[in-house]
mmCIF file of C-alpha atoms and ligand atoms in Angstrom:
data_model
loop_
_atom_site.group_PDB
_atom_site.id
_atom_site.type_symbol
_atom_site.label_atom_id
_atom_site.label_comp_id
_atom_site.label_asym_id
_atom_site.label_seq_id
_atom_site.Cartn_x
_atom_site.Cartn_y
_atom_site.Cartn_z
ATOM 1 C CA MET A 1 158.091 225.692 9.316
ATOM 2 C CA PHE A 2 157.392 223.281 6.274
ATOM 3 C CA SER A 3 156.392 220.406 8.338
ATOM 4 C CA TYR A 4 155.855 219.988 12.120
ATOM 5 C CA TYR A 5 156.320 216.150 11.671
ATOM 6 C CA ASP A 6 158.079 214.729 14.989
ATOM 7 C CA ARG A 7 158.122 211.069 15.769
ATOM 8 C CA LEU A 8 156.815 207.802 14.848
ATOM 9 C CA GLU A 9 154.618 206.023 17.446
ATOM 10 C CA CYS A 10 153.350 202.533 17.877
ATOM 11 C CA SER A 11 149.431 202.578 17.659
ATOM 12 C CA ALA A 12 149.192 199.899 20.469
ATOM 13 C CA CYS A 13 152.245 199.978 22.678
ATOM 14 C CA SER A 14 153.367 203.708 21.998
ATOM 15 C CA LYS A 15 157.095 202.764 21.258
ATOM 16 C CA GLN A 16 158.689 205.490 19.810
ATOM 17 C CA TYR A 17 160.709 205.356 16.467
ATOM 18 C CA ASP A 18 163.184 207.667 14.720
ATOM 19 C CA PRO A 19 161.069 209.704 12.161
ATOM 20 C CA HIS A 20 163.556 209.963 9.447
ATOM 21 C CA GLN A 21 164.613 206.271 9.422
ATOM 22 C CA LEU A 22 162.407 203.915 7.174
ATOM 23 C CA ALA A 23 160.159 202.024 9.148
ATOM 24 C CA ASN A 24 157.374 199.366 8.662
ATOM 25 C CA LEU A 25 155.603 197.620 11.766
ATOM 26 C CA CYS A 26 156.388 198.222 15.451
ATOM 27 C CA GLU A 27 158.447 195.416 17.123
ATOM 28 C CA CYS A 28 155.133 194.197 18.663
ATOM 29 C CA GLY A 29 153.530 193.859 15.129
ATOM 30 C CA SER A 30 151.186 197.128 15.209
ATOM 31 C CA PRO A 31 151.132 199.885 13.019
ATOM 32 C CA LEU A 32 153.412 203.043 13.410
ATOM 33 C CA VAL A 33 151.846 206.365 13.197
ATOM 34 C CA ALA A 34 153.096 209.763 12.337
ATOM 35 C CA ARG A 35 152.945 212.417 15.312
ATOM 36 C CA TYR A 36 153.497 216.198 14.894
ATOM 37 C CA ARG A 37 154.304 218.917 17.458
ATOM 38 C CA LEU A 38 150.910 220.114 17.864
ATOM 39 C CA ASP A 39 151.224 222.721 20.440
ATOM 40 C CA GLU A 40 153.732 224.450 18.283
ATOM 41 C CA ALA A 41 151.721 224.176 15.156
ATOM 42 C CA ALA A 42 148.825 225.506 17.012
ATOM 43 C CA ARG A 43 150.477 228.528 18.044
ATOM 44 C CA THR A 44 151.995 229.440 14.513
ATOM 45 C CA LEU A 45 149.689 227.856 11.843
ATOM 46 C CA ASN A 46 146.851 229.825 10.497
ATOM 47 C CA LYS A 47 144.173 227.970 8.764
ATOM 48 C CA GLU A 48 143.164 231.022 6.807
ATOM 49 C CA GLU A 49 146.486 231.017 4.917
ATOM 50 C CA LEU A 50 146.680 227.318 3.635
ATOM 51 C CA LYS A 51 147.941 227.547 0.078
ATOM 52 C CA GLY A 52 147.835 225.211 -3.189
ATOM 53 C CA ASP A 53 145.103 223.376 -4.908
ATOM 54 C CA SER A 54 146.079 219.962 -4.146
ATOM 55 C CA LEU A 55 146.460 218.025 -0.680
ATOM 56 C CA TRP A 56 149.779 219.728 -0.186
ATOM 57 C CA ARG A 57 148.135 222.554 1.218
ATOM 58 C CA TYR A 58 148.298 220.524 4.444
ATOM 59 C CA HIS A 59 152.169 220.172 4.268
ATOM 60 C CA ALA A 60 152.737 221.474 7.498
ATOM 61 C CA MET A 61 150.796 218.494 9.007
ATOM 62 C CA LEU A 62 152.383 216.088 6.585
ATOM 63 C CA PRO A 63 155.634 213.971 7.027
ATOM 64 C CA VAL A 64 157.496 215.234 3.858
ATOM 65 C CA GLN A 65 160.381 217.629 4.793
ATOM 66 C CA SER A 66 160.662 220.101 2.091
ATOM 67 C CA GLU A 67 159.041 221.302 -1.343
ATOM 68 C CA GLU A 68 161.600 219.477 -3.321
ATOM 69 C CA GLY A 69 160.380 215.998 -1.511
ATOM 70 C CA ILE A 70 156.894 216.227 -2.930
ATOM 71 C CA VAL A 71 156.123 213.769 -5.856
ATOM 72 C CA THR A 72 152.888 214.899 -7.044
ATOM 73 C CA MET A 73 150.198 214.690 -9.789
ATOM 74 C CA GLY A 74 147.813 217.205 -8.489
ATOM 75 C CA GLU A 75 146.082 214.769 -6.054
ATOM 76 C CA GLY A 76 143.404 215.870 -3.244
ATOM 77 C CA MET A 77 141.156 218.641 -3.031
ATOM 78 C CA THR A 78 138.379 216.737 -4.853
ATOM 79 C CA PRO A 79 135.010 218.243 -4.903
ATOM 80 C CA LEU A 80 132.355 217.813 -2.216
ATOM 81 C CA LEU A 81 129.207 217.549 -4.409
ATOM 82 C CA LYS A 82 125.708 218.032 -2.933
ATOM 83 C CA LEU A 83 123.223 215.282 -4.009
ATOM 84 C CA PRO A 84 119.909 216.945 -3.992
ATOM 85 C CA ARG A 85 118.258 214.466 -6.252
ATOM 86 C CA LEU A 86 119.415 211.552 -4.356
ATOM 87 C CA GLY A 87 118.689 213.179 -1.126
ATOM 88 C CA ALA A 88 114.990 213.745 -2.089
ATOM 89 C CA GLN A 89 114.503 210.183 -3.298
ATOM 90 C CA LEU A 90 115.820 209.023 0.067
ATOM 91 C CA GLY A 91 113.962 211.780 2.155
ATOM 92 C CA LEU A 92 117.367 213.334 3.355
ATOM 93 C CA SER A 93 117.662 217.059 3.127
ATOM 94 C CA ASN A 94 121.561 217.251 3.336
ATOM 95 C CA LEU A 95 123.262 214.518 1.305
ATOM 96 C CA SER A 96 126.957 215.066 -0.379
ATOM 97 C CA VAL A 97 129.593 212.861 -1.711
ATOM 98 C CA LYS A 98 133.207 213.598 -1.660
ATOM 99 C CA ASP A 99 134.194 212.551 -4.989
ATOM 100 C CA GLU A 100 137.543 210.849 -5.202
ATOM 101 C CA SER A 101 137.096 209.633 -8.615
ATOM 102 C CA VAL A 102 138.642 212.781 -10.059
ATOM 103 C CA ASN A 103 141.981 212.124 -8.449
ATOM 104 C CA PRO A 104 145.078 211.042 -10.525
ATOM 105 C CA THR A 105 144.877 207.384 -11.273
ATOM 106 C CA GLY A 106 141.134 207.578 -10.789
ATOM 107 C CA SER A 107 141.019 206.687 -7.114
ATOM 108 C CA PHE A 108 141.728 208.067 -3.797
ATOM 109 C CA LYS A 109 144.595 205.522 -3.407
ATOM 110 C CA ALA A 110 146.518 208.469 -5.100
ATOM 111 C CA ARG A 111 146.620 210.312 -1.807
ATOM 112 C CA GLY A 112 148.211 207.524 0.232
ATOM 113 C CA LEU A 113 150.816 206.452 -2.444
ATOM 114 C CA ALA A 114 151.627 210.223 -3.190
ATOM 115 C CA MET A 115 152.548 210.242 0.386
ATOM 116 C CA ALA A 116 154.383 207.122 0.971
ATOM 117 C CA ILE A 117 156.334 207.353 -2.430
ATOM 118 C CA SER A 118 157.591 210.841 -1.768
ATOM 119 C CA ARG A 119 158.642 209.945 1.451
ATOM 120 C CA ALA A 120 160.171 206.755 0.397
ATOM 121 C CA ALA A 121 162.029 208.648 -2.449
ATOM 122 C CA GLU A 122 163.071 211.268 0.208
ATOM 123 C CA LEU A 123 164.747 208.555 2.494
ATOM 124 C CA GLY A 124 166.498 206.842 -0.415
ATOM 125 C CA VAL A 125 164.287 204.088 -1.577
ATOM 126 C CA THR A 126 164.839 202.850 -5.081
ATOM 127 C CA LYS A 127 162.567 199.615 -5.040
ATOM 128 C CA VAL A 128 159.230 199.412 -3.752
ATOM 129 C CA ALA A 129 156.721 196.373 -3.532
ATOM 130 C CA ILE A 130 153.021 196.379 -2.848
ATOM 131 C CA PRO A 131 150.166 193.636 -2.580
ATOM 132 C CA SER A 132 147.070 195.537 -4.183
ATOM 133 C CA ALA A 133 143.304 194.469 -4.813
ATOM 134 C CA GLY A 134 143.683 197.011 -7.686
ATOM 135 C CA ASN A 135 143.900 200.896 -7.189
ATOM 136 C CA ALA A 136 146.709 200.857 -5.129
ATOM 137 C CA GLY A 137 148.878 199.083 -7.502
ATOM 138 C CA GLY A 138 147.804 201.514 -10.086
ATOM 139 C CA ALA A 139 148.572 204.656 -7.862
ATOM 140 C CA THR A 140 151.959 203.048 -6.880
ATOM 141 C CA SER A 141 153.074 202.303 -10.301
ATOM 142 C CA ALA A 142 152.145 206.080 -11.271
ATOM 143 C CA TYR A 143 153.946 207.906 -8.477
ATOM 144 C CA ALA A 144 156.973 205.367 -8.595
ATOM 145 C CA ALA A 145 157.555 206.189 -12.279
ATOM 146 C CA ARG A 146 157.461 209.991 -11.298
ATOM 147 C CA ALA A 147 159.707 209.480 -8.375
ATOM 148 C CA GLY A 148 162.088 206.995 -10.653
ATOM 149 C CA ILE A 149 161.425 204.205 -8.417
ATOM 150 C CA GLU A 150 161.180 200.626 -9.493
ATOM 151 C CA ALA A 151 157.880 199.256 -8.650
ATOM 152 C CA PHE A 152 156.652 195.483 -7.894
ATOM 153 C CA VAL A 153 153.096 195.019 -7.776
ATOM 154 C CA PHE A 154 151.197 191.745 -6.617
ATOM 155 C CA MET A 155 147.531 191.574 -7.652
ATOM 156 C CA PRO A 156 145.092 188.796 -7.289
ATOM 157 C CA LYS A 157 144.943 187.110 -10.892
ATOM 158 C CA ASP A 158 141.303 188.047 -11.208
ATOM 159 C CA VAL A 159 141.367 191.584 -10.411
ATOM 160 C CA PRO A 160 139.519 193.755 -13.365
ATOM 161 C CA LYS A 161 141.988 193.941 -15.950
ATOM 162 C CA ALA A 162 142.086 197.794 -16.291
ATOM 163 C CA PHE A 163 144.087 197.602 -12.986
ATOM 164 C CA ILE A 164 146.594 195.043 -14.497
ATOM 165 C CA ILE A 165 147.200 197.074 -17.739
ATOM 166 C CA GLU A 166 147.347 200.398 -15.851
ATOM 167 C CA CYS A 167 150.384 198.963 -13.858
ATOM 168 C CA GLU A 168 152.091 197.699 -16.879
ATOM 169 C CA VAL A 169 151.804 200.807 -19.131
ATOM 170 C CA ASN A 170 153.106 202.823 -15.919
ATOM 171 C CA GLY A 171 156.185 200.560 -16.062
ATOM 172 C CA ALA A 172 155.607 198.440 -12.947
ATOM 173 C CA HIS A 173 156.721 194.889 -12.645
ATOM 174 C CA VAL A 174 153.212 192.943 -12.094
ATOM 175 C CA GLN A 175 153.083 189.699 -10.825
ATOM 176 C CA LEU A 176 149.663 187.985 -10.682
ATOM 177 C CA VAL A 177 148.608 185.699 -7.756
ATOM 178 C CA ASP A 178 146.395 182.739 -7.780
ATOM 179 C CA GLY A 179 144.747 183.929 -4.509
ATOM 180 C CA LEU A 180 143.692 187.019 -2.533
ATOM 181 C CA ILE A 181 145.310 190.337 -1.702
ATOM 182 C CA SER A 182 146.152 188.759 1.720
ATOM 183 C CA ASP A 183 148.201 185.867 -0.266
ATOM 184 C CA CYS A 184 149.728 188.787 -2.257
ATOM 185 C CA GLY A 185 151.108 190.310 0.960
ATOM 186 C CA LYS A 186 152.592 187.019 2.346
ATOM 187 C CA LEU A 187 154.516 186.902 -1.149
ATOM 188 C CA VAL A 188 155.724 190.396 -0.617
ATOM 189 C CA GLY A 189 156.889 189.915 2.915
ATOM 190 C CA ALA A 190 158.706 186.680 1.912
ATOM 191 C CA LEU A 191 160.460 188.323 -1.000
ATOM 192 C CA LYS A 192 161.263 191.773 -0.142
ATOM 193 C CA ALA A 193 164.338 191.158 2.078
ATOM 194 C CA GLU A 194 166.292 189.254 -0.744
ATOM 195 C CA ASN A 195 165.324 191.542 -3.315
ATOM 196 C CA GLY A 196 165.840 194.732 -1.549
ATOM 197 C CA TRP A 197 162.206 196.050 -1.790
ATOM 198 C CA PHE A 198 160.709 198.556 0.603
ATOM 199 C CA GLU A 199 157.123 197.320 1.452
ATOM 200 C CA LEU A 200 154.274 199.702 1.044
ATOM 201 C CA SER A 201 151.430 197.310 2.259
ATOM 202 C CA THR A 202 148.283 198.951 3.799
ATOM 203 C CA LEU A 203 149.369 200.128 7.524
ATOM 204 C CA LYS A 204 152.679 198.297 7.477
ATOM 205 C CA GLU A 205 154.070 201.602 6.092
ATOM 206 C CA PRO A 206 153.150 204.825 7.975
ATOM 207 C CA TYR A 207 152.817 207.362 5.315
ATOM 208 C CA ARG A 208 149.966 206.194 3.294
ATOM 209 C CA LEU A 209 147.755 206.781 6.244
ATOM 210 C CA GLU A 210 149.126 210.512 6.440
ATOM 211 C CA GLY A 211 148.102 211.041 2.832
ATOM 212 C CA LYS A 212 144.582 209.467 3.364
ATOM 213 C CA LYS A 213 144.016 211.621 6.558
ATOM 214 C CA THR A 214 143.837 214.762 4.179
ATOM 215 C CA LEU A 215 140.541 213.528 3.356
ATOM 216 C CA GLY A 216 139.587 214.728 6.760
ATOM 217 C CA TYR A 217 141.078 217.892 6.473
ATOM 218 C CA GLU A 218 139.542 218.961 3.061
ATOM 219 C CA LEU A 219 136.311 217.698 4.334
ATOM 220 C CA ALA A 220 136.245 220.192 7.291
ATOM 221 C CA GLU A 221 137.812 222.924 5.236
ATOM 222 C CA GLN A 222 135.095 222.559 2.160
ATOM 223 C CA ARG A 223 132.400 222.801 4.904
ATOM 224 C CA GLY A 224 133.866 226.039 6.603
ATOM 225 C CA TRP A 225 135.657 223.816 9.277
ATOM 226 C CA THR A 226 132.566 222.000 10.503
ATOM 227 C CA LEU A 227 132.122 218.129 10.320
ATOM 228 C CA PRO A 228 128.841 216.396 9.183
ATOM 229 C CA ASP A 229 126.639 214.247 11.390
ATOM 230 C CA VAL A 230 127.320 210.834 9.684
ATOM 231 C CA ILE A 231 130.242 209.359 7.081
ATOM 232 C CA LEU A 232 129.894 206.389 5.168
ATOM 233 C CA TYR A 233 133.123 204.701 4.035
ATOM 234 C CA PRO A 234 133.477 201.675 2.016
ATOM 235 C CA THR A 235 136.096 199.714 4.187
ATOM 236 C CA GLY A 236 139.031 197.471 2.914
ATOM 237 C CA GLY A 237 142.070 197.964 4.800
ATOM 238 C CA GLY A 238 140.686 201.253 6.549
ATOM 239 C CA THR A 239 143.266 203.675 5.998
ATOM 240 C CA GLY A 240 140.694 206.511 4.836
ATOM 241 C CA LEU A 241 138.551 205.774 7.962
ATOM 242 C CA ILE A 242 141.515 205.833 10.476
ATOM 243 C CA GLY A 243 143.070 208.511 8.675
ATOM 244 C CA MET A 244 140.092 210.824 8.849
ATOM 245 C CA TRP A 245 139.652 209.790 12.586
ATOM 246 C CA LYS A 246 143.184 210.918 13.149
ATOM 247 C CA ALA A 247 142.760 213.993 11.177
ATOM 248 C CA PHE A 248 139.937 215.171 13.406
ATOM 249 C CA ASP A 249 142.015 214.911 16.539
ATOM 250 C CA GLU A 250 144.839 216.769 14.936
ATOM 251 C CA MET A 251 142.727 219.593 13.727
ATOM 252 C CA GLU A 252 140.892 219.910 17.267
ATOM 253 C CA ALA A 253 144.470 220.168 19.023
ATOM 254 C CA LEU A 254 145.322 222.915 16.312
ATOM 255 C CA GLY A 255 142.115 224.760 17.234
ATOM 256 C CA TRP A 256 140.723 224.311 13.754
ATOM 257 C CA ILE A 257 137.491 222.528 14.451
ATOM 258 C CA GLY A 258 135.634 221.898 17.628
ATOM 259 C CA SER A 259 134.977 218.487 19.761
ATOM 260 C CA LYS A 260 132.034 217.499 17.609
ATOM 261 C CA ARG A 261 132.755 214.160 15.613
ATOM 262 C CA PRO A 262 130.750 212.610 12.857
ATOM 263 C CA ARG A 263 129.238 208.888 13.426
ATOM 264 C CA MET A 264 131.510 206.725 11.094
ATOM 265 C CA VAL A 265 130.033 203.921 9.257
ATOM 266 C CA SER A 266 132.058 201.106 7.630
ATOM 267 C CA VAL A 267 130.361 199.564 4.657
ATOM 268 C CA GLN A 268 131.723 196.150 3.553
ATOM 269 C CA ALA A 269 130.291 193.652 1.195
ATOM 270 C CA GLU A 270 128.221 190.776 2.334
ATOM 271 C CA GLY A 271 131.044 188.390 0.762
ATOM 272 C CA CYS A 272 133.715 189.873 2.893
ATOM 273 C CA ALA A 273 132.798 191.974 5.989
ATOM 274 C CA PRO A 274 135.358 191.133 8.669
ATOM 275 C CA MET A 275 135.367 194.413 10.214
ATOM 276 C CA VAL A 276 131.531 194.790 10.454
ATOM 277 C CA ARG A 277 131.167 191.174 11.699
ATOM 278 C CA ALA A 278 133.665 192.176 14.324
ATOM 279 C CA PHE A 279 132.132 195.370 15.302
ATOM 280 C CA HIS A 280 128.481 193.707 15.901
ATOM 281 C CA ARG A 281 130.156 190.839 17.959
ATOM 282 C CA GLY A 282 131.789 193.536 19.986
ATOM 283 C CA ASP A 283 135.249 192.201 19.456
ATOM 284 C CA ALA A 284 138.502 194.370 19.593
ATOM 285 C CA LYS A 285 140.006 192.663 16.335
ATOM 286 C CA ALA A 286 138.717 191.281 13.532
ATOM 287 C CA GLU A 287 139.165 187.544 12.416
ATOM 288 C CA PRO A 288 140.255 187.095 8.538
ATOM 289 C CA TRP A 289 137.115 186.258 6.436
ATOM 290 C CA VAL A 290 137.375 183.045 4.689
ATOM 291 C CA ASN A 291 136.512 182.655 0.933
ATOM 292 C CA ALA A 292 136.230 186.584 0.409
ATOM 293 C CA SER A 293 134.567 187.664 -2.581
ATOM 294 C CA THR A 294 132.850 190.584 -4.223
ATOM 295 C CA VAL A 295 133.045 192.629 -7.264
ATOM 296 C CA ALA A 296 133.974 195.590 -5.347
ATOM 297 C CA ALA A 297 137.701 195.026 -5.635
ATOM 298 C CA GLY A 298 138.756 197.419 -2.911
ATOM 299 C CA LEU A 299 136.354 195.761 -0.205
ATOM 300 C CA ARG A 300 138.014 192.078 -0.985
ATOM 301 C CA VAL A 301 140.388 192.546 1.949
ATOM 302 C CA PRO A 302 139.714 189.577 4.278
ATOM 303 C CA GLY A 303 141.809 190.976 7.195
ATOM 304 C CA GLY A 304 144.807 193.464 7.967
ATOM 305 C CA VAL A 305 146.729 194.934 10.744
ATOM 306 C CA GLY A 306 144.410 198.080 11.027
ATOM 307 C CA ASP A 307 141.552 195.856 12.449
ATOM 308 C CA ALA A 308 141.899 197.410 16.191
ATOM 309 C CA MET A 309 142.165 200.966 14.922
ATOM 310 C CA ILE A 310 139.017 200.766 12.534
ATOM 311 C CA LEU A 311 136.845 199.237 15.258
ATOM 312 C CA THR A 312 138.142 201.892 17.693
ATOM 313 C CA ALA A 313 136.870 204.624 15.227
ATOM 314 C CA LEU A 314 133.703 203.007 14.721
ATOM 315 C CA ARG A 315 132.919 202.710 18.387
ATOM 316 C CA ASP A 316 134.462 206.037 19.702
ATOM 317 C CA SER A 317 132.373 207.752 17.149
ATOM 318 C CA GLU A 318 129.296 205.780 17.947
ATOM 319 C CA GLY A 319 129.207 204.813 14.442
ATOM 320 C CA THR A 320 128.279 201.280 12.739
ATOM 321 C CA GLY A 321 129.053 198.850 10.324
ATOM 322 C CA VAL A 322 126.575 197.544 7.537
ATOM 323 C CA THR A 323 126.815 195.031 4.941
ATOM 324 C CA VAL A 324 125.535 195.162 1.228
ATOM 325 C CA SER A 325 125.185 192.407 -1.340
ATOM 326 C CA ASP A 326 127.037 192.877 -4.732
ATOM 327 C CA GLU A 327 123.488 193.198 -6.332
ATOM 328 C CA GLU A 328 122.859 196.040 -4.250
ATOM 329 C CA LEU A 329 126.195 197.706 -4.390
ATOM 330 C CA LEU A 330 125.905 197.647 -8.516
ATOM 331 C CA GLU A 331 122.174 198.716 -8.281
ATOM 332 C CA ASN A 332 122.961 201.740 -6.156
ATOM 333 C CA ALA A 333 126.093 202.701 -8.543
ATOM 334 C CA ARG A 334 123.956 202.758 -11.536
ATOM 335 C CA LEU A 335 121.441 205.230 -9.442
ATOM 336 C CA MET A 336 124.239 207.444 -8.523
ATOM 337 C CA GLY A 337 124.731 207.755 -12.613
ATOM 338 C CA ARG A 338 120.919 207.999 -13.267
ATOM 339 C CA ALA A 339 120.332 210.576 -10.495
ATOM 340 C CA GLU A 340 123.446 212.520 -10.277
ATOM 341 C CA GLY A 341 125.515 211.809 -13.270
ATOM 342 C CA LEU A 342 128.477 210.184 -11.349
ATOM 343 C CA PHE A 343 129.944 206.823 -12.595
ATOM 344 C CA VAL A 344 131.094 205.689 -9.378
ATOM 345 C CA CYS A 345 132.972 202.496 -8.487
ATOM 346 C CA PRO A 346 131.160 199.564 -7.116
ATOM 347 C CA GLU A 347 132.563 200.567 -3.568
ATOM 348 C CA GLY A 348 130.957 204.026 -4.067
ATOM 349 C CA GLY A 349 127.701 202.198 -4.954
ATOM 350 C CA ALA A 350 128.223 200.184 -1.698
ATOM 351 C CA VAL A 351 128.145 203.314 0.691
ATOM 352 C CA LEU A 352 124.843 204.448 -1.029
ATOM 353 C CA ALA A 353 123.439 200.918 -0.494
ATOM 354 C CA GLY A 354 124.637 201.039 3.060
ATOM 355 C CA LEU A 355 122.916 204.437 3.636
ATOM 356 C CA ARG A 356 119.596 203.037 2.388
ATOM 357 C CA LYS A 357 119.777 200.395 5.028
ATOM 358 C CA LEU A 358 120.279 202.758 7.756
ATOM 359 C CA ILE A 359 117.921 205.205 6.970
ATOM 360 C CA ASP A 360 115.216 202.109 6.802
ATOM 361 C CA GLN A 361 116.663 201.324 10.241
ATOM 362 C CA GLY A 362 115.961 204.672 11.541
ATOM 363 C CA TRP A 363 119.743 205.135 12.357
ATOM 364 C CA VAL A 364 120.056 208.007 10.109
ATOM 365 C CA GLN A 365 117.408 210.865 10.459
ATOM 366 C CA PRO A 366 116.144 212.873 7.577
ATOM 367 C CA ASP A 367 117.535 216.334 8.720
ATOM 368 C CA GLU A 368 121.098 214.752 9.277
ATOM 369 C CA GLU A 369 124.040 215.666 7.503
ATOM 370 C CA VAL A 370 125.540 212.872 5.661
ATOM 371 C CA VAL A 371 128.694 212.447 3.770
ATOM 372 C CA LEU A 372 129.329 209.591 1.217
ATOM 373 C CA PHE A 373 132.834 208.574 -0.129
ATOM 374 C CA ASN A 374 133.029 207.651 -3.686
ATOM 375 C CA THR A 375 136.363 206.322 -3.662
ATOM 376 C CA GLY A 376 137.177 205.782 -7.116
ATOM 377 C CA SER A 377 136.020 205.928 -10.909
ATOM 378 C CA GLY A 378 133.501 203.245 -12.270
ATOM 379 C CA LEU A 379 135.838 203.226 -15.439
ATOM 380 C CA LYS A 380 138.233 200.510 -14.282
ATOM 381 C CA TYR A 381 135.312 198.223 -13.541
ATOM 382 C CA LEU A 382 133.624 197.849 -16.974
ATOM 383 C CA ASP A 383 133.188 193.884 -16.603
ATOM 384 C CA ALA A 384 131.111 194.501 -13.312
ATOM 385 C CA PHE A 385 128.940 196.957 -14.922
ATOM 386 C CA SER A 386 128.371 194.959 -18.308
ATOM 387 C CA ASN A 387 126.595 191.914 -16.650
HETATM 388 C C1 PLP B 401 141.428 200.612 -1.728
HETATM 389 C C2 PLP B 401 139.808 200.975 -2.076
HETATM 390 C C3 PLP B 401 138.926 200.936 -0.945
HETATM 391 C C4 PLP B 401 139.261 200.578 0.354
HETATM 392 O O1 PLP B 401 140.051 201.793 0.941
HETATM 393 P P1 PLP B 401 140.876 201.261 2.434
HETATM 394 O O2 PLP B 401 141.360 202.536 2.870
HETATM 395 O O3 PLP B 401 141.622 200.261 2.132
HETATM 396 O O4 PLP B 401 139.725 200.859 3.392
HETATM 397 C C5 PLP B 401 137.685 201.467 -1.428
HETATM 398 N N1 PLP B 401 137.275 201.730 -2.584
HETATM 399 C C6 PLP B 401 138.173 201.699 -3.524
HETATM 400 C C7 PLP B 401 137.984 202.111 -5.051
HETATM 401 C C8 PLP B 401 139.557 201.353 -3.351
HETATM 402 O O5 PLP B 401 140.416 201.229 -4.417
#
């Protein structure tokens, strides 16, 4: 069986949808998620027999229906690197980073968009549109080019220049918007019907989440099918965090891991922290952040449809949320370079800055296993590091 994909289900009201029809949100306005025939898969799949050196080794738990449907540039199976020098500086005996900067297009957005574009192509889409704070646009433009799909990317006009150039070089139509990613999203929503675009906005399309969940499968596999004590994730729209949380449940249902879960931590910038604020207020949903501002482009997301799912994962995991200033996240990105030779994106610096705060608060203990997510390369943010 190439894929055990079974149905689309609403994350809020559980209404079910045909898995082989194009879909965006549920009628009720909440994200749809892909569900699999887990019982059947648990009986037949063997985790020792996974094949391939990209995220497509988990194809049985992914929505694409056949080998021919895969649009790939070798995304996934990124290194899980130990950080002994940094760990010693912080007093931690077991610190690692999942280094997503080595993905095609330089960030973990490749995972989600490889999946979404593969699936869109499989279902006959010829034009896609996406609002992006940067890396999602680059990944969309690349995978769309490989699939022969026309891409329309809407980005804030002040995103780092590399993102704009990358999209243009990959043949996408780029529209720069005087506003934030949320304003770009409104434009895509307003223009898509008349232009025949299929919308790929975060969690308004169900398969980017399936690509991102492979972070969780890989992390478990690379650790011998165990999970760490703490995961720190730089949170924008939250697909990686929600995706990992989903992957853990799927793997437990498959009998691949046990019931232990990491404490999930959302790290956001002080200038845009809607999820961290909602978490500490005890809210079930997050109010949009006004005047969102941070150099960490991927974190400049004032709100989104995944808020309830993010907050659920943080609470169910007994995790937390923490904010860091732009100064702290850039300083910690430089430290990753000095201590471990990794030129991480500002978002990657943010998780290290967040970890430092949680150690100071006694929330992370010296002997705990901690995994940081470096979600992309520093190379696209030269302006931020030049100051
Ligand atoms: C998009 C992005 C994020 C945030 O990811 P979400 O899944 O939207 O929360 C973090 N870091 C980088 C580099 C990004 O491009």
